[in-house]
mmCIF file of C-alpha atoms in Angstrom:
data_model
loop_
_atom_site.group_PDB
_atom_site.id
_atom_site.type_symbol
_atom_site.label_atom_id
_atom_site.label_comp_id
_atom_site.label_asym_id
_atom_site.label_seq_id
_atom_site.Cartn_x
_atom_site.Cartn_y
_atom_site.Cartn_z
ATOM 1 C CA MET A 27 87.105 96.203 99.662
ATOM 2 C CA HIS A 28 83.782 94.842 98.537
ATOM 3 C CA SER A 29 80.251 95.974 99.280
ATOM 4 C CA LEU A 30 78.727 93.762 101.988
ATOM 5 C CA LYS A 31 75.352 94.386 100.420
ATOM 6 C CA GLU A 32 76.605 92.969 97.097
ATOM 7 C CA ILE A 33 78.072 89.900 98.821
ATOM 8 C CA ARG A 34 74.718 89.359 100.530
ATOM 9 C CA LYS A 35 72.872 89.534 97.203
ATOM 10 C CA ASN A 36 75.360 87.511 95.115
ATOM 11 C CA THR A 37 77.037 85.091 97.540
ATOM 12 C CA ASP A 38 77.418 82.260 95.022
ATOM 13 C CA LEU A 39 78.991 84.584 92.448
ATOM 14 C CA PHE A 40 81.467 85.921 95.017
ATOM 15 C CA GLU A 41 82.441 82.402 96.077
ATOM 16 C CA LYS A 42 83.089 81.486 92.441
ATOM 17 C CA LYS A 43 85.038 84.655 91.632
ATOM 18 C CA ILE A 44 87.147 84.455 94.826
ATOM 19 C CA LYS A 45 88.088 80.878 93.938
ATOM 20 C CA GLU A 46 89.103 82.122 90.463
ATOM 21 C CA ARG A 47 91.501 84.511 92.207
ATOM 22 C CA ASN A 48 93.213 81.456 93.698
ATOM 23 C CA SER A 49 92.045 82.653 97.104
ATOM 24 C CA THR A 50 89.577 81.748 99.856
ATOM 25 C CA ALA A 51 87.201 83.657 102.120
ATOM 26 C CA ASP A 52 84.867 82.569 104.915
ATOM 27 C CA LEU A 53 81.709 84.103 103.463
ATOM 28 C CA LYS A 54 79.484 81.952 105.703
ATOM 29 C CA SER A 55 80.995 83.501 108.844
ATOM 30 C CA LEU A 56 80.911 86.930 107.231
ATOM 31 C CA LEU A 57 77.180 86.700 106.519
ATOM 32 C CA ASN A 58 76.453 85.289 109.988
ATOM 33 C CA HIS A 59 78.331 88.205 111.565
ATOM 34 C CA ASP A 60 76.491 90.581 109.250
ATOM 35 C CA LYS A 61 73.104 89.181 110.291
ATOM 36 C CA GLU A 62 74.030 89.423 113.969
ATOM 37 C CA ASN A 63 75.282 92.966 113.470
ATOM 38 C CA ARG A 64 72.057 94.114 111.838
ATOM 39 C CA GLU A 65 70.003 92.517 114.623
ATOM 40 C CA LEU A 66 72.069 94.351 117.237
ATOM 41 C CA ILE A 67 71.548 97.631 115.388
ATOM 42 C CA GLN A 68 67.776 97.086 115.315
ATOM 43 C CA LYS A 69 67.693 96.285 119.044
ATOM 44 C CA LYS A 70 69.814 99.333 119.843
ATOM 45 C CA GLU A 71 67.649 101.635 117.720
ATOM 46 C CA LYS A 72 64.511 100.305 119.438
ATOM 47 C CA LEU A 73 65.963 100.957 122.904
ATOM 48 C CA GLU A 74 67.144 104.431 121.845
ATOM 49 C CA GLN A 75 63.605 105.215 120.722
ATOM 50 C CA GLU A 76 62.234 104.046 124.080
ATOM 51 C CA LYS A 77 64.757 106.211 125.906
ATOM 52 C CA LYS A 78 63.823 109.193 123.781
ATOM 53 C CA LEU A 79 60.148 108.790 124.669
ATOM 54 C CA LEU A 80 61.002 108.482 128.371
ATOM 55 C CA SER A 81 63.078 111.654 128.262
ATOM 56 C CA LYS A 82 60.035 113.611 127.115
ATOM 57 C CA ASN A 83 58.255 112.614 130.318
ATOM 58 C CA LYS A 84 59.813 114.437 133.282
ATOM 59 C CA ASP A 85 58.461 111.963 135.829
ATOM 60 C CA PRO A 86 61.320 111.156 138.312
ATOM 61 C CA LYS A 87 60.113 107.542 138.370
ATOM 62 C CA ASN A 88 61.490 107.171 134.845
ATOM 63 C CA PHE A 89 65.071 107.923 135.899
ATOM 64 C CA ASN A 90 65.950 104.334 136.772
ATOM 65 C CA LYS A 91 64.234 103.044 133.637
ATOM 66 C CA SER A 92 66.241 105.497 131.510
ATOM 67 C CA LYS A 93 69.487 104.534 133.251
ATOM 68 C CA ASN A 94 68.759 100.856 132.650
ATOM 69 C CA LEU A 95 68.099 101.551 128.974
ATOM 70 C CA THR A 96 71.394 103.457 128.748
ATOM 71 C CA ASN A 97 73.280 100.466 130.146
ATOM 72 C CA GLN A 98 71.557 98.112 127.700
ATOM 73 C CA ILE A 99 72.374 100.417 124.795
ATOM 74 C CA GLU A 100 76.036 100.548 125.849
ATOM 75 C CA GLU A 101 76.212 96.745 126.032
ATOM 76 C CA LEU A 102 74.678 96.415 122.575
ATOM 77 C CA ASP A 103 77.039 99.074 121.237
ATOM 78 C CA ASN A 104 80.088 97.235 122.617
ATOM 79 C CA SER A 105 78.856 93.937 121.170
ATOM 80 C CA GLN A 106 78.253 95.558 117.826
ATOM 81 C CA LYS A 107 81.764 97.033 117.748
ATOM 82 C CA LYS A 108 83.281 93.589 118.352
ATOM 83 C CA ILE A 109 81.162 92.084 115.573
ATOM 84 C CA GLN A 110 82.109 94.927 113.226
ATOM 85 C CA VAL A 111 85.817 94.181 113.775
ATOM 86 C CA LYS A 112 85.192 90.554 112.754
ATOM 87 C CA ILE A 113 83.301 91.717 109.653
ATOM 88 C CA ASN A 114 86.042 94.168 108.676
ATOM 89 C CA ASN A 115 88.787 91.554 109.177
ATOM 90 C CA ILE A 116 87.119 89.160 106.732
ATOM 91 C CA LEU A 117 86.155 91.876 104.226
ATOM 92 C CA SER A 118 89.641 93.398 104.166
ATOM 93 C CA SER A 119 91.226 90.028 103.332
ATOM 94 C CA ILE A 120 89.076 89.340 100.236
ATOM 95 C CA PRO A 121 90.878 90.210 96.960
ATOM 96 C CA ASN A 122 89.287 92.184 94.162
ATOM 97 C CA LEU A 123 87.283 90.137 91.656
ATOM 98 C CA ALA A 124 88.669 89.635 88.160
ATOM 99 C CA SER A 125 86.968 91.391 85.230
ATOM 100 C CA GLU A 126 85.072 89.177 82.809
ATOM 101 C CA ASP A 127 87.748 89.433 80.091
ATOM 102 C CA VAL A 128 90.573 88.289 82.390
ATOM 103 C CA PRO A 129 91.838 84.737 81.650
ATOM 104 C CA ILE A 130 91.065 82.289 84.463
ATOM 105 C CA GLY A 131 94.073 80.465 85.906
ATOM 106 C CA ASN A 132 96.077 79.791 89.062
ATOM 107 C CA ASP A 133 99.337 81.500 88.058
ATOM 108 C CA GLU A 134 101.466 83.007 85.269
ATOM 109 C CA LYS A 135 101.035 79.889 83.128
ATOM 110 C CA SER A 136 97.558 81.151 82.192
ATOM 111 C CA ASN A 137 98.734 84.658 81.213
ATOM 112 C CA LYS A 138 98.193 85.718 77.597
ATOM 113 C CA ILE A 139 100.679 87.571 75.394
ATOM 114 C CA ILE A 140 98.603 90.094 73.472
ATOM 115 C CA LYS A 141 101.318 92.089 71.685
ATOM 116 C CA LYS A 142 104.995 91.915 70.670
ATOM 117 C CA SER A 143 106.709 95.074 69.517
ATOM 118 C CA SER A 144 109.572 93.874 67.339
ATOM 119 C CA GLU A 145 112.236 91.251 66.861
ATOM 120 C CA THR A 146 114.958 91.062 69.465
ATOM 121 C CA LYS A 147 118.455 92.192 68.550
ATOM 122 C CA ILE A 148 121.097 89.752 67.298
ATOM 123 C CA PHE A 149 124.583 90.544 68.610
ATOM 124 C CA ASP A 150 127.729 89.619 66.632
ATOM 125 C CA PHE A 151 129.802 89.409 69.824
ATOM 126 C CA LYS A 152 129.492 87.731 73.205
ATOM 127 C CA ILE A 153 127.068 89.790 75.242
ATOM 128 C CA LYS A 154 127.683 90.811 78.838
ATOM 129 C CA SER A 155 125.218 91.153 81.714
ATOM 130 C CA HIS A 156 124.439 94.541 83.258
ATOM 131 C CA ILE A 157 126.644 93.521 86.210
ATOM 132 C CA GLU A 158 129.675 92.943 84.004
ATOM 133 C CA LEU A 159 129.033 96.106 81.974
ATOM 134 C CA SER A 160 128.768 98.376 84.998
ATOM 135 C CA LYS A 161 131.347 96.919 87.396
ATOM 136 C CA ASN A 162 133.001 100.344 87.700
ATOM 137 C CA TYR A 163 129.678 102.068 88.438
ATOM 138 C CA MET A 164 127.740 99.596 90.642
ATOM 139 C CA ASP A 165 129.141 99.000 94.125
ATOM 140 C CA PHE A 166 127.357 96.152 95.902
ATOM 141 C CA GLU A 167 130.120 95.618 98.467
ATOM 142 C CA THR A 168 129.895 99.121 99.904
ATOM 143 C CA ALA A 169 126.087 98.977 99.795
ATOM 144 C CA SER A 170 126.207 95.753 101.794
ATOM 145 C CA ILE A 171 128.325 97.456 104.450
ATOM 146 C CA LEU A 172 125.969 100.432 104.530
ATOM 147 C CA SER A 173 122.620 98.634 104.386
ATOM 148 C CA GLY A 174 122.874 94.882 103.800
ATOM 149 C CA SER A 175 122.005 92.677 100.832
ATOM 150 C CA ARG A 176 119.832 93.806 97.896
ATOM 151 C CA PHE A 177 121.093 97.384 97.968
ATOM 152 C CA VAL A 178 123.468 99.126 95.565
ATOM 153 C CA VAL A 179 125.583 102.284 95.352
ATOM 154 C CA LEU A 180 125.443 103.765 91.830
ATOM 155 C CA LYS A 181 128.358 105.963 90.814
ATOM 156 C CA ASP A 182 129.208 108.617 88.251
ATOM 157 C CA LYS A 183 127.658 107.977 84.826
ATOM 158 C CA LEU A 184 125.267 105.306 86.096
ATOM 159 C CA ALA A 185 123.925 107.620 88.809
ATOM 160 C CA LEU A 186 123.491 110.180 86.024
ATOM 161 C CA LEU A 187 121.674 107.619 83.852
ATOM 162 C CA GLU A 188 119.265 106.799 86.674
ATOM 163 C CA ARG A 189 118.439 110.482 87.155
ATOM 164 C CA ALA A 190 118.173 111.006 83.401
ATOM 165 C CA LEU A 191 115.678 108.185 83.021
ATOM 166 C CA ILE A 192 113.464 109.530 85.815
ATOM 167 C CA ASN A 193 113.465 113.052 84.356
ATOM 168 C CA PHE A 194 112.892 111.756 80.819
ATOM 169 C CA MET A 195 109.911 109.615 81.844
ATOM 170 C CA ILE A 196 108.293 112.326 83.964
ATOM 171 C CA ASP A 197 108.695 114.851 81.129
ATOM 172 C CA ILE A 198 106.980 112.486 78.679
ATOM 173 C CA HIS A 199 104.104 111.717 81.043
ATOM 174 C CA THR A 200 103.494 115.356 81.983
ATOM 175 C CA ARG A 201 104.109 117.111 78.653
ATOM 176 C CA LYS A 202 102.836 114.497 76.228
ATOM 177 C CA PHE A 203 100.124 112.772 78.248
ATOM 178 C CA GLY A 204 98.965 115.460 80.672
ATOM 179 C CA TYR A 205 99.738 113.794 83.997
ATOM 180 C CA ILE A 206 100.158 116.161 86.957
ATOM 181 C CA GLU A 207 103.550 115.751 88.635
ATOM 182 C CA ILE A 208 103.435 115.149 92.390
ATOM 183 C CA SER A 209 106.277 114.981 94.902
ATOM 184 C CA PRO A 210 104.623 112.943 97.682
ATOM 185 C CA PRO A 211 105.779 111.983 101.190
ATOM 186 C CA LEU A 212 107.819 108.790 101.296
ATOM 187 C CA ILE A 213 106.386 107.913 104.714
ATOM 188 C CA VAL A 214 102.673 107.189 105.171
ATOM 189 C CA ASN A 215 100.485 106.032 108.027
ATOM 190 C CA GLU A 216 98.611 102.765 108.560
ATOM 191 C CA LYS A 217 95.293 104.126 107.246
ATOM 192 C CA ILE A 218 96.876 105.125 103.939
ATOM 193 C CA MET A 219 98.559 101.719 103.520
ATOM 194 C CA PHE A 220 95.212 100.047 104.220
ATOM 195 C CA GLY A 221 93.536 102.216 101.591
ATOM 196 C CA THR A 222 95.468 100.797 98.637
ATOM 197 C CA GLY A 223 95.511 97.228 100.001
ATOM 198 C CA GLN A 224 99.078 96.856 101.326
ATOM 199 C CA LEU A 225 97.711 96.306 104.836
ATOM 200 C CA PRO A 226 96.834 94.120 106.568
ATOM 201 C CA LYS A 227 97.458 91.249 104.133
ATOM 202 C CA PHE A 228 100.985 92.199 102.992
ATOM 203 C CA GLU A 229 102.411 93.625 106.196
ATOM 204 C CA LYS A 230 105.506 91.369 106.032
ATOM 205 C CA ASP A 231 106.562 93.013 102.758
ATOM 206 C CA GLN A 232 106.579 96.516 104.247
ATOM 207 C CA TYR A 233 109.258 98.553 106.007
ATOM 208 C CA GLU A 234 107.721 99.926 109.178
ATOM 209 C CA ILE A 235 109.257 102.886 110.976
ATOM 210 C CA PHE A 236 109.560 102.521 114.741
ATOM 211 C CA SER A 237 107.113 104.604 116.746
ATOM 212 C CA GLU A 238 106.538 104.756 120.483
ATOM 213 C CA LYS A 239 102.795 105.065 119.932
ATOM 214 C CA ASP A 240 100.999 102.139 118.258
ATOM 215 C CA GLU A 241 98.254 104.411 116.943
ATOM 216 C CA GLU A 242 100.873 106.285 114.932
ATOM 217 C CA ARG A 243 102.284 103.415 112.861
ATOM 218 C CA LYS A 244 104.254 104.693 109.878
ATOM 219 C CA PHE A 245 105.656 102.929 106.813
ATOM 220 C CA LEU A 246 108.091 103.655 103.982
ATOM 221 C CA ILE A 247 106.140 103.592 100.732
ATOM 222 C CA PRO A 248 106.461 100.397 98.644
ATOM 223 C CA THR A 249 105.369 102.412 95.597
ATOM 224 C CA ALA A 250 104.141 105.958 94.885
ATOM 225 C CA GLU A 251 100.758 104.364 94.106
ATOM 226 C CA VAL A 252 100.088 104.496 97.854
ATOM 227 C CA PRO A 253 100.272 108.282 98.437
ATOM 228 C CA LEU A 254 99.034 109.211 94.942
ATOM 229 C CA SER A 255 95.886 107.072 95.128
ATOM 230 C CA ASN A 256 95.181 108.399 98.633
ATOM 231 C CA LEU A 257 95.417 112.097 97.754
ATOM 232 C CA PHE A 258 91.624 112.274 98.196
ATOM 233 C CA ASN A 259 91.325 109.844 101.084
ATOM 234 C CA ASN A 260 87.962 110.274 102.861
ATOM 235 C CA SER A 261 86.940 112.961 100.347
ATOM 236 C CA THR A 262 84.391 113.574 97.604
ATOM 237 C CA ILE A 263 85.591 114.859 94.213
ATOM 238 C CA ASP A 264 83.481 116.973 91.879
ATOM 239 C CA GLN A 265 82.726 114.959 88.741
ATOM 240 C CA LYS A 266 83.788 117.934 86.601
ATOM 241 C CA LYS A 267 87.381 117.514 87.835
ATOM 242 C CA LEU A 268 87.607 113.942 86.501
ATOM 243 C CA PRO A 269 89.675 112.291 85.230
ATOM 244 C CA LEU A 270 92.553 113.085 87.571
ATOM 245 C CA ARG A 271 95.955 111.778 86.469
ATOM 246 C CA PHE A 272 99.107 111.936 88.595
ATOM 247 C CA VAL A 273 102.754 110.943 88.114
ATOM 248 C CA ALA A 274 105.599 110.730 90.616
ATOM 249 C CA GLY A 275 109.192 109.524 90.497
ATOM 250 C CA THR A 276 110.118 108.205 93.928
ATOM 251 C CA PRO A 277 112.260 105.700 95.766
ATOM 252 C CA CYS A 278 110.296 102.561 96.697
ATOM 253 C CA PHE A 279 111.011 100.281 99.647
ATOM 254 C CA ARG A 280 110.096 96.585 99.809
ATOM 255 C CA ARG A 281 111.246 93.741 102.005
ATOM 256 C CA GLU A 282 110.707 91.243 99.154
ATOM 257 C CA ALA A 283 109.690 88.745 101.853
ATOM 258 C CA GLY A 284 108.561 86.091 99.391
ATOM 259 C CA SER A 285 111.502 86.333 96.987
ATOM 260 C CA TYR A 286 114.233 84.430 98.827
ATOM 261 C CA GLY A 287 116.761 83.144 96.287
ATOM 262 C CA LYS A 288 115.256 85.060 93.362
ATOM 263 C CA ASP A 289 117.351 87.533 91.338
ATOM 264 C CA THR A 290 120.018 87.795 94.017
ATOM 265 C CA LYS A 291 122.616 89.241 91.631
ATOM 266 C CA GLY A 292 122.495 92.704 90.108
ATOM 267 C CA ILE A 293 119.707 95.250 90.454
ATOM 268 C CA MET A 294 116.735 93.256 89.157
ATOM 269 C CA ARG A 295 115.176 92.877 92.634
ATOM 270 C CA GLN A 296 116.240 95.416 95.270
ATOM 271 C CA HIS A 297 114.913 96.504 98.662
ATOM 272 C CA GLN A 298 115.217 100.133 97.520
ATOM 273 C CA PHE A 299 114.650 101.238 93.934
ATOM 274 C CA TYR A 300 113.310 104.148 91.906
ATOM 275 C CA LYS A 301 110.087 103.971 89.940
ATOM 276 C CA VAL A 302 107.976 106.420 87.978
ATOM 277 C CA GLU A 303 104.365 105.732 88.947
ATOM 278 C CA LEU A 304 101.132 106.652 87.161
ATOM 279 C CA VAL A 305 97.786 106.909 88.987
ATOM 280 C CA SER A 306 94.351 107.778 87.604
ATOM 281 C CA LEU A 307 91.070 108.553 89.358
ATOM 282 C CA VAL A 308 88.086 108.200 87.024
ATOM 283 C CA GLU A 309 84.397 107.396 86.923
ATOM 284 C CA PRO A 310 84.113 103.613 87.418
ATOM 285 C CA ASN A 311 82.535 102.966 84.011
ATOM 286 C CA LYS A 312 85.605 104.507 82.369
ATOM 287 C CA CYS A 313 88.181 102.272 84.066
ATOM 288 C CA ASN A 314 88.762 99.993 81.075
ATOM 289 C CA ASP A 315 89.346 102.879 78.645
ATOM 290 C CA GLU A 316 91.668 104.534 81.154
ATOM 291 C CA LEU A 317 93.603 101.288 81.625
ATOM 292 C CA ASN A 318 94.252 101.088 77.874
ATOM 293 C CA ARG A 319 95.331 104.732 77.864
ATOM 294 C CA MET A 320 97.705 104.189 80.806
ATOM 295 C CA LEU A 321 99.156 101.136 79.098
ATOM 296 C CA ASN A 322 99.836 103.202 75.960
ATOM 297 C CA CYS A 323 101.573 105.883 78.060
ATOM 298 C CA ALA A 324 103.908 103.341 79.690
ATOM 299 C CA GLU A 325 104.464 101.609 76.348
ATOM 300 C CA GLU A 326 105.511 104.897 74.735
ATOM 301 C CA ILE A 327 108.658 105.059 76.885
ATOM 302 C CA LEU A 328 109.909 101.767 75.445
ATOM 303 C CA LYS A 329 108.954 102.834 71.925
ATOM 304 C CA MET A 330 110.956 106.040 72.239
ATOM 305 C CA LEU A 331 113.968 104.153 73.596
ATOM 306 C CA GLU A 332 113.529 101.513 70.850
ATOM 307 C CA LEU A 333 113.613 98.592 73.273
ATOM 308 C CA PRO A 334 111.871 95.308 72.348
ATOM 309 C CA TYR A 335 108.902 94.499 74.577
ATOM 310 C CA GLN A 336 105.746 92.458 74.873
ATOM 311 C CA ILE A 337 102.421 93.060 76.624
ATOM 312 C CA VAL A 338 100.855 90.339 78.748
ATOM 313 C CA LEU A 339 97.310 90.126 80.115
ATOM 314 C CA LEU A 340 97.591 88.531 83.558
ATOM 315 C CA SER A 341 95.399 85.633 84.646
ATOM 316 C CA SER A 342 93.005 85.806 87.594
ATOM 317 C CA GLY A 343 95.494 83.975 89.831
ATOM 318 C CA ASP A 344 98.517 86.103 88.926
ATOM 319 C CA MET A 345 97.100 89.587 89.514
ATOM 320 C CA GLY A 346 97.792 91.776 92.528
ATOM 321 C CA PHE A 347 95.395 91.788 95.480
ATOM 322 C CA SER A 348 93.624 95.061 94.586
ATOM 323 C CA ALA A 349 93.467 94.600 90.802
ATOM 324 C CA GLU A 350 90.480 93.607 88.697
ATOM 325 C CA LYS A 351 92.530 93.580 85.474
ATOM 326 C CA THR A 352 96.282 93.889 84.880
ATOM 327 C CA PHE A 353 98.568 94.236 81.888
ATOM 328 C CA ASP A 354 102.284 93.620 82.363
ATOM 329 C CA ILE A 355 104.802 95.157 79.991
ATOM 330 C CA GLU A 356 107.907 93.022 79.687
ATOM 331 C CA THR A 357 111.132 94.162 78.060
ATOM 332 C CA TRP A 358 113.851 91.949 76.636
ATOM 333 C CA ILE A 359 116.935 91.297 78.762
ATOM 334 C CA PRO A 360 119.672 90.102 76.345
ATOM 335 C CA SER A 361 121.886 88.337 78.912
ATOM 336 C CA GLU A 362 118.919 86.221 80.034
ATOM 337 C CA ASN A 363 117.494 85.926 76.508
ATOM 338 C CA LYS A 364 114.000 86.462 77.849
ATOM 339 C CA PHE A 365 111.434 89.136 78.601
ATOM 340 C CA ARG A 366 111.131 90.484 82.168
ATOM 341 C CA GLU A 367 108.427 92.643 83.718
ATOM 342 C CA ILE A 368 109.137 96.362 83.657
ATOM 343 C CA SER A 369 105.614 97.672 84.267
ATOM 344 C CA SER A 370 102.273 96.540 85.636
ATOM 345 C CA CYS A 371 99.215 98.623 84.744
ATOM 346 C CA SER A 372 96.097 97.763 86.738
ATOM 347 C CA SER A 373 92.487 98.785 87.059
ATOM 348 C CA CYS A 374 91.156 98.406 90.596
ATOM 349 C CA GLY A 375 87.586 99.516 89.922
ATOM 350 C CA MET A 376 85.978 100.783 93.148
ATOM 351 C CA PHE A 377 87.878 98.289 95.316
ATOM 352 C CA GLN A 378 90.497 100.713 96.675
ATOM 353 C CA ALA A 379 88.057 103.621 96.788
ATOM 354 C CA ARG A 380 85.854 101.776 99.273
ATOM 355 C CA ARG A 381 88.873 101.253 101.518
ATOM 356 C CA MET A 382 89.966 104.887 101.088
ATOM 357 C CA LYS A 383 86.394 106.272 101.318
ATOM 358 C CA THR A 384 87.013 108.262 98.139
ATOM 359 C CA LYS A 385 83.910 109.255 96.192
ATOM 360 C CA TYR A 386 82.898 111.544 93.349
ATOM 361 C CA LYS A 387 79.819 113.749 93.314
ATOM 362 C CA LEU A 388 77.285 113.228 90.543
ATOM 363 C CA GLY A 389 74.445 115.761 90.831
ATOM 364 C CA ASN A 390 72.827 115.263 94.228
ATOM 365 C CA SER A 391 74.284 111.782 94.683
ATOM 366 C CA SER A 392 77.772 110.334 95.070
ATOM 367 C CA ASP A 393 79.518 107.033 94.428
ATOM 368 C CA PHE A 394 82.947 105.501 94.846
ATOM 369 C CA ILE A 395 85.644 106.495 92.371
ATOM 370 C CA GLY A 396 87.500 104.145 90.034
ATOM 371 C CA THR A 397 91.284 103.924 90.620
ATOM 372 C CA LEU A 398 94.102 102.756 88.349
ATOM 373 C CA ASN A 399 97.856 102.541 88.776
ATOM 374 C CA GLY A 400 100.821 101.613 86.643
ATOM 375 C CA SER A 401 104.605 101.767 86.444
ATOM 376 C CA GLY A 402 105.743 104.205 83.858
ATOM 377 C CA LEU A 403 108.413 102.643 84.249
ATOM 378 C CA ALA A 404 110.513 100.825 86.883
ATOM 379 C CA THR A 405 113.829 102.672 86.640
ATOM 380 C CA GLY A 406 116.241 99.926 87.738
ATOM 381 C CA ARG A 407 114.871 97.346 85.338
ATOM 382 C CA LEU A 408 114.833 99.914 82.540
ATOM 383 C CA MET A 409 118.520 100.573 83.238
ATOM 384 C CA ILE A 410 119.264 96.859 82.945
ATOM 385 C CA ALA A 411 117.506 96.670 79.578
ATOM 386 C CA LEU A 412 119.293 99.779 78.257
ATOM 387 C CA LEU A 413 122.751 98.763 79.420
ATOM 388 C CA GLU A 414 122.486 95.336 77.860
ATOM 389 C CA TYR A 415 120.612 96.245 74.675
ATOM 390 C CA TYR A 416 122.858 99.210 73.797
ATOM 391 C CA GLN A 417 126.154 97.544 74.696
ATOM 392 C CA ASN A 418 129.000 97.510 72.196
ATOM 393 C CA SER A 419 131.724 94.951 71.573
ATOM 394 C CA ASP A 420 134.265 97.065 73.492
ATOM 395 C CA GLY A 421 132.044 97.060 76.604
ATOM 396 C CA SER A 422 130.805 100.635 76.166
ATOM 397 C CA ILE A 423 127.079 101.536 76.162
ATOM 398 C CA THR A 424 125.590 103.846 73.559
ATOM 399 C CA ILE A 425 123.203 106.461 74.947
ATOM 400 C CA PRO A 426 119.795 106.398 73.151
ATOM 401 C CA THR A 427 119.049 109.698 71.383
ATOM 402 C CA PRO A 428 116.085 110.766 73.611
ATOM 403 C CA LEU A 429 118.293 110.537 76.715
ATOM 404 C CA LYS A 430 121.289 112.491 75.464
ATOM 405 C CA LYS A 431 119.991 115.917 76.469
ATOM 406 C CA TYR A 432 119.488 114.587 80.010
ATOM 407 C CA MET A 433 123.098 113.324 80.099
ATOM 408 C CA ASP A 434 125.136 116.346 79.023
ATOM 409 C CA ASN A 435 124.927 115.070 75.414
ATOM 410 C CA ILE A 436 127.459 112.325 75.991
ATOM 411 C CA GLU A 437 127.428 109.603 73.333
ATOM 412 C CA LYS A 438 128.530 106.618 75.396
ATOM 413 C CA ILE A 439 129.222 105.324 78.886
#
């Protein structure tokens, strides 16, 4: 969320930057509501002052005057609440503004490749897709009976590989990079989903859990970013404790409402999938340095597994709603002969913190925290890359050396 005061001061800049995000916002209505709201507050404060002065005078004749003032104050208060809802509705729908070094563009066509790790592998046999390689270990038919489309049952060695990857990645992020491991709830409330920007704009993508009471709306998490970023919701953190870095390996649940017809085969795009998520809380002026650090941490996983990858700086029109700057890491998928996203690392500046009311204390003052999040990495997509990259001519898959100790030291699947 943005500061209304900043929008008031820099309306033209906000209009320009919102357009660069390939988005729109009714700033004229917002500022009109804001003006009306401030006028109502002034009127209410004036009447409250009058009532206070009357209360000091015990004259019974003032009773009716005081009662009349109370009624007027209540009317103004009700009007102000209605105006505030209108203000909040517009504010909550405005995306974060892109950082100055983000390329301007409407979509992925304006993204910039900033790094390539190595040459892709040349196979001397006909390569198979991850679906063909794992037909004995991936059961889509049973999953469809159990849950519907875009779900999978993993069996035996592939279930072991999934668990191995999660443990391997968490070990690297905690032991090598100092992230604190968290096991968060997989169900969060409406306020928490609002805090990171999933609600209200992306409600159709979420899995909501039925509740008899509307005020107790609950959702399955679409990513561990949601609970991890909100660990200090409505709190103030001592500056001395910063930076705070968290990692969690959790299931994620997404409706994929806008992906009809995309990646319908295999496990590239599922309604339920595992992901290792990284979240940092830092002083806002350190967001860019922290983003580069987070990117290096996610990148290290692919380096250790010796998988080809590239890093892409996303354009203003291709970034997520809450991001001010995003790097995607894409790894090579041999059967498709192209790179596919396996991680997004984003700086959100103070955007989420304003929604979460999360601040840090600096001396006698406080300000909103800077938040960052990134995949470190998406487990399903990492499995696809490993299965296909390490396949052999006989259809077996060689286990990369760093994973062997997590898989009972087996050499192949």
